Amino acid sequence: MSSCRPPPTTTFATAVLLSLAAAAVAQNSACISLSGSTQCPAFNASSISTGDALTGLFPFLAYVSDTDSFDQYLAAYVQDGFVQERYVQLLGCSNIDSDNTTDVYARYTTSVLCNAIVQNSIDDCSLSDDQSRPLCADTCAEYAISEQEIASAPELCGTTSNNVNTQIRADFTNCALPANALTGSCISGVENEADNCGYLDNLQGLCSFCASSSPNATDSCCNNSNLNFGDEPHSPEQNSNNEEFSSPEMGSGQSEQLPFFKDYYSQDEITPGDAVAVLWAYQPRANDEFELERGEMIKVMGIWDDGWATGMKITQTAEEWDANRKIQRDSGMSNGSQRPVETVGEVKAFPLVCVCLPQHWRRTIDGDSSAGESDRPPPHSP
């Protein structure tokens, strides 16, 4: 006897499988709003993904279910997991005190991580430009300078790997990679970390930044920080013979001189005798350091393995150099035929992350990311 039941079809089973697959995708790419976040307050218009791609980069996100748990796990990650990954594994620090990582907090570290997580969540969470505003490039530079100072402090880091400067350059480049990092819509570090000048609880870093001998001492963030200015801080680079100097050449002598240094903003090399153009303003922390303003130019005298150089300022500006270059190019003259420019003032130190070779200055200022494409780190690394 034949059955009246219709022949089985795969329609229902297919619908169930599709439903389960959609649920799995939704679960893998769940997005959590940062509205009300205490760790990333300036990113409150953004959302972050807890999908597989993000948890691969930031494992703690696998345990995040809402904004409160995100803040809790991010704060813990900054003090533990991030220190191990960044300073021990990538920079090769041999002397990290895992039980007390307070002083191994580079300026604006939390903001850099907020930025990395948001930028890597753009596709998963379909974030608009307004919802994915990046961290400002100058904040990324301040972070890289602070990271370099930690790596150069034997009492904090010990010895480092041979490629420490390359890694810090990659950290900066990746942080500043979004095109809008150079526009007025970017998020500054002070917007996200207003307390203690972005140093969290790292009083050694904060004291060095806000030292009474430093121009930063009058900065509003120093005046509003939780500091006792009774004692003058002792910088890691200082010694008893010359306590005001922090540069490698005039200070402790712990750094070694290099014949060249890879330009942070191109694939070219900076060598002694080259002129470099200032991209990011810098406030000196010691008497032997330059105060830098965007567009100034410096003749490099010496290059050091901790990411610093010494030199003398020159009378030509980056704008003038660029204009002369265009004139020479149009007239068929070579760059080498430029008239020599005068140096002024005295030899002082400056961080190389704040400068670039002048032929790359305008492109970097304008936010053109086409240069050095093959030399950039993978865009998904934090």
C-alpha atoms as one frame of an Amber mdcrd trajectory, in Angstrom:
protein
   0.000   0.000   0.000   1.459   3.237  -1.041   1.746   6.112   1.380  -0.094
   9.409   0.943   2.892  11.269   2.476   4.585  13.530  -0.071   8.128  12.666
  -1.024  10.734  14.198   1.310  12.305  17.448   0.230  15.463  19.239   1.322
  13.762  22.620   1.609  13.137  22.474   5.337  16.555  20.998   6.132  18.222
  23.622   3.977  16.312  26.379   5.744  17.380  25.028   9.125  21.016  24.836
   8.065  20.924  28.347   6.659  19.355  29.606   9.862  22.024  27.921  11.963
  24.756  29.237   9.691  23.375  32.766   9.939  23.246  32.447  13.709  26.839
  31.213  13.759  27.978  34.108  11.589  26.094  36.555  13.801  27.695  35.019
  16.872  31.173  35.097  15.315  30.822  38.747  14.284  28.850  40.160  17.214
  29.409  43.892  17.574  29.433  45.732  20.878  28.929  49.469  21.172  31.607
  51.519  22.933  29.042  54.052  24.087  29.704  54.572  27.789  33.128  52.891
  27.688  35.536  54.030  30.394  38.639  52.735  28.600  37.788  54.143  25.151
  35.541  57.154  25.928  36.599  59.128  22.841  35.580  56.181  20.653  32.010
  56.172  22.000  30.498  56.387  18.503  32.258  53.176  17.508  31.495  49.502
  17.913  33.948  46.618  18.203  33.700  43.117  16.794  34.138  39.935  18.816
  34.390  37.796  15.686  37.120  35.296  14.931  39.414  37.784  13.180  39.422
  40.114  16.177  39.776  37.418  18.833  42.759  36.137  16.880  44.428  39.524
  17.338  43.060  40.277  20.808  42.235  36.967  22.569  40.511  38.693  25.504
  37.669  39.724  23.175  36.463  36.115  23.222  35.262  36.740  26.787  33.639
  40.112  26.107  29.846  40.254  26.092  29.098  43.944  26.705  30.752  47.323
  27.173  31.474  46.788  30.867  33.225  43.468  30.303  35.173  45.023  27.415
  36.487  47.748  29.727  37.361  45.187  32.386  39.233  42.831  30.062  40.997
  45.614  28.136  42.329  47.139  31.375  43.658  43.731  32.439  45.158  43.083
  28.990  47.056  46.388  29.061  48.762  45.413  32.321  49.556  41.792  31.452
  48.957  40.218  28.049  49.929  43.280  26.023  53.170  43.749  27.980  54.159
  40.146  27.295  53.266  40.324  23.610  54.722  43.744  22.838  57.731  44.157
  25.112  58.827  40.576  25.772  57.972  38.803  22.514  58.227  41.560  19.880
  60.799  43.960  21.355  62.730  41.197  23.124  62.981  42.900  26.530  64.915
  40.626  28.884  64.159  42.341  32.193  60.388  42.886  32.347  58.963  42.572
  35.865  55.784  40.622  35.161  54.538  41.226  38.700  54.646  45.015  38.321
  54.155  46.425  34.831  53.030  49.900  35.914  56.159  51.602  34.548  55.971
  49.648  31.280  53.072  51.751  30.046  53.917  53.858  27.024  52.033  57.110
  26.706  48.516  56.605  25.264  48.844  52.797  25.103  45.145  52.263  25.852
  44.169  54.739  23.133  46.391  52.943  20.617  44.670  49.655  21.468  41.190
  51.208  21.277  42.129  52.511  17.850  43.486  49.160  16.647  40.380  47.266
  17.750  38.011  49.795  16.167  39.930  49.973  12.876  39.923  46.181  12.625
  36.158  46.124  13.305  35.160  48.386  10.404  34.123  45.581   8.044  32.526
  43.281  10.635  30.464  46.088  12.148  29.891  48.115   8.953  31.257  51.251
  10.592  30.941  54.584   8.800  33.727  57.172   8.708  32.182  58.985  11.675
  31.925  55.708  13.594  35.531  54.735  12.867  37.438  57.977  13.475  41.104
  56.982  13.909  43.661  58.099  16.442  45.674  61.141  15.329  49.076  60.438
  13.790  50.837  62.767  16.239  49.400  60.749  19.139  50.778  57.629  17.461
  54.164  59.381  17.326  53.973  60.262  21.033  53.202  56.624  21.783  56.150
  55.409  19.682  58.537  57.862  21.373  57.400  56.656  24.792  57.662  53.015
  23.701  61.221  53.697  22.529  62.110  55.276  25.876  60.894  52.191  27.739
  62.824  49.874  25.422  65.968  51.996  25.930  65.772  51.901  29.747  67.879
  48.984  31.072  66.113  48.989  34.439  62.739  48.523  32.729  63.505  46.470
  29.631  67.028  45.100  29.957  68.414  44.110  26.567  66.300  44.064  23.405
  66.158  42.203  20.113  68.211  43.408  17.157  65.147  44.627  15.261  63.673
  46.724  18.075  63.736  49.962  16.058  62.131  48.270  13.062  59.349  46.947
  15.292  58.697  50.335  16.908  58.636  51.894  13.445  56.058  49.267  12.439
  54.011  50.008  15.576  53.911  53.690  14.676  53.197  53.119  10.981  50.336
  50.744  11.701  48.796  53.112  14.258  48.952  56.070  11.855  47.963  54.095
   8.745  44.330  55.312   8.347  44.165  58.254   5.934  42.042  60.288   8.360
  44.787  60.070  10.998  46.186  63.241   9.432  42.915  65.183   9.332  41.051
  67.348  11.813  38.519  64.586  12.394  41.015  62.281  14.106  40.912  61.505
  17.838  43.749  62.943  19.931  45.249  60.993  22.787  44.229  63.593  25.347
  40.585  63.173  24.304  40.694  59.525  25.300  43.206  59.618  28.168  42.895
  63.025  29.773  44.449  62.059  33.119  48.191  62.057  33.861  49.126  63.171
  30.333  48.241  59.737  28.965  50.656  57.818  31.203  47.944  56.076  33.287
  49.735  55.058  36.537  53.270  55.216  35.092  54.630  57.903  37.403  58.203
  57.465  36.170  57.142  58.330  32.634  54.868  61.124  33.837  57.551  62.641
  36.072  60.055  62.599  33.232  57.553  64.278  30.918  56.523  66.914  33.471
  59.946  67.554  35.025  60.357  71.089  36.336  63.337  71.514  33.979  61.133
  70.630  31.010  58.881  73.037  29.095  56.150  70.444  29.596  56.017  71.412
  33.282  53.588  74.190  32.393  51.423  71.930  30.236  47.854  71.823  31.513
  47.983  68.027  31.706  50.986  68.262  34.061  49.246  70.871  36.201  46.169
  68.669  36.456  47.998  65.386  37.060  48.377  63.564  40.361  52.018  64.507
  40.843  54.058  65.685  43.779  56.589  68.109  42.361  58.764  68.151  45.481
  61.506  66.049  43.920  63.136  66.291  40.530  62.694  63.026  38.634  65.786
  61.136  37.469  65.552  60.176  33.819  66.777  56.694  32.830  69.242  58.278
  30.393  70.745  60.663  32.940  73.927  60.074  34.892  75.701  61.746  37.760
  78.158  63.561  35.497  75.626  65.373  33.351  72.131  65.066  34.747  70.457
  67.546  32.403  71.395  65.738  29.200  69.292  62.877  27.858  70.565  62.464
  24.308  72.844  59.500  23.529  75.805  61.643  22.468  75.827  63.998  25.441
  74.420  61.735  28.120  75.139  58.304  29.473  76.893  56.898  26.421  74.790
  53.736  26.542  73.656  54.036  22.899  75.739  53.266  19.834  76.146  55.469
  16.788  74.790  54.159  13.473  75.869  54.878   9.873  72.225  55.189   8.778
  68.627  54.817   9.970  65.541  53.708   8.031  63.187  56.632   7.443  59.946
  55.933   9.327  57.883  57.275   6.412  59.550  55.772   3.351  61.883  53.015
   2.233  64.848  55.406   2.110  67.694  55.669   4.584  68.658  58.731   6.616
  72.421  59.244   6.879  74.589  61.853   8.632  74.719  64.990   6.499  71.156
  64.590   5.247  68.553  67.272   5.817  65.304  66.080   7.391  61.939  67.828
   7.678  59.833  67.959  10.832  56.432  66.278  10.583  55.311  66.371  14.200
  55.813  69.027  16.851  57.866  67.929  19.860  58.390  69.536  23.253  61.888
  68.880  24.670  62.315  67.108  27.985  65.920  68.168  28.556  68.186  71.069
  27.673  69.987  69.130  24.946  66.810  68.363  22.962  65.262  70.448  20.177
  61.799  71.915  20.350  60.350  70.937  16.991  57.702  72.673  14.906  56.185
  71.210  11.758  58.002  72.398   8.636  61.374  73.063  10.256  64.440  71.344
   8.832  67.477  69.856  10.551  70.868  68.777   9.242  71.638  65.360  10.725
  75.015  65.130  12.468  74.774  61.781  14.251  72.351  58.845  14.364  71.886
  56.546  17.360  70.487  53.060  17.846  67.726  54.168  20.247  65.799  56.097
  17.590  67.352  59.509  18.289  69.657  61.714  16.247  71.684  64.861  16.783
  71.894  67.769  14.407  71.611  71.481  13.755  68.593  73.393  12.504  68.885
  74.996   9.073  67.365  78.200   7.766  65.398  76.554   4.963  61.881  75.265
   5.676  60.265  72.147   4.254  57.907  74.324   2.201  60.881  76.170   0.687
  62.719  72.911   0.021  59.660  71.503  -1.739  59.217  74.662  -3.822  62.893
  74.646  -4.860  62.629  70.988  -5.780  59.688  71.704  -8.091  61.563  74.580
  -9.747  64.620  72.399 -10.315  62.520  69.535 -11.626  60.744  71.826 -14.101
  64.050  73.312 -15.247  65.755  69.937 -15.587  68.232  70.575 -12.771  69.179
  67.826 -10.339  68.468  67.933  -6.614  72.174  67.999  -5.982  72.431  71.439
  -7.557  70.499  73.122  -4.744  72.425  75.865  -3.017  73.704  74.855   0.431
  71.692  76.256   3.311  72.989  77.709   6.538  72.832  75.942   9.862  71.855
  77.934  12.927  72.117  77.449  16.658  73.734  74.528  18.420  73.813  70.763
  18.086  70.896  69.126  19.886  69.030  65.825  19.920  65.662  64.967  18.376
  63.527  61.812  17.936  63.648  60.389  14.425  59.988  59.403  14.540  59.118
  63.121  14.322  60.989  63.743  11.063  61.285  62.395   7.536  63.377  62.987
   4.457  62.112  66.211   2.830  61.077  64.545  -0.437  58.471  62.572   1.541
  57.280  65.449   3.746  54.505  66.844   1.556  53.121  63.425   0.679  53.003
  62.413   4.326  51.361  65.671   5.391  48.753  65.298   2.665  48.001  61.767
   3.815  49.199  59.942   0.702  49.799  56.356   1.822  51.193  55.132  -1.493
  54.851  55.330  -0.511  56.567  52.341   0.961  53.572  50.048   0.544  55.591
  46.843   0.592  57.410  47.862   3.735  54.274  48.377   5.841  53.281  45.893
   8.547  50.133  43.828   8.039  47.153  46.185   8.574  45.511  43.852  11.097
  48.350  43.795  13.654  47.650  45.899  16.784
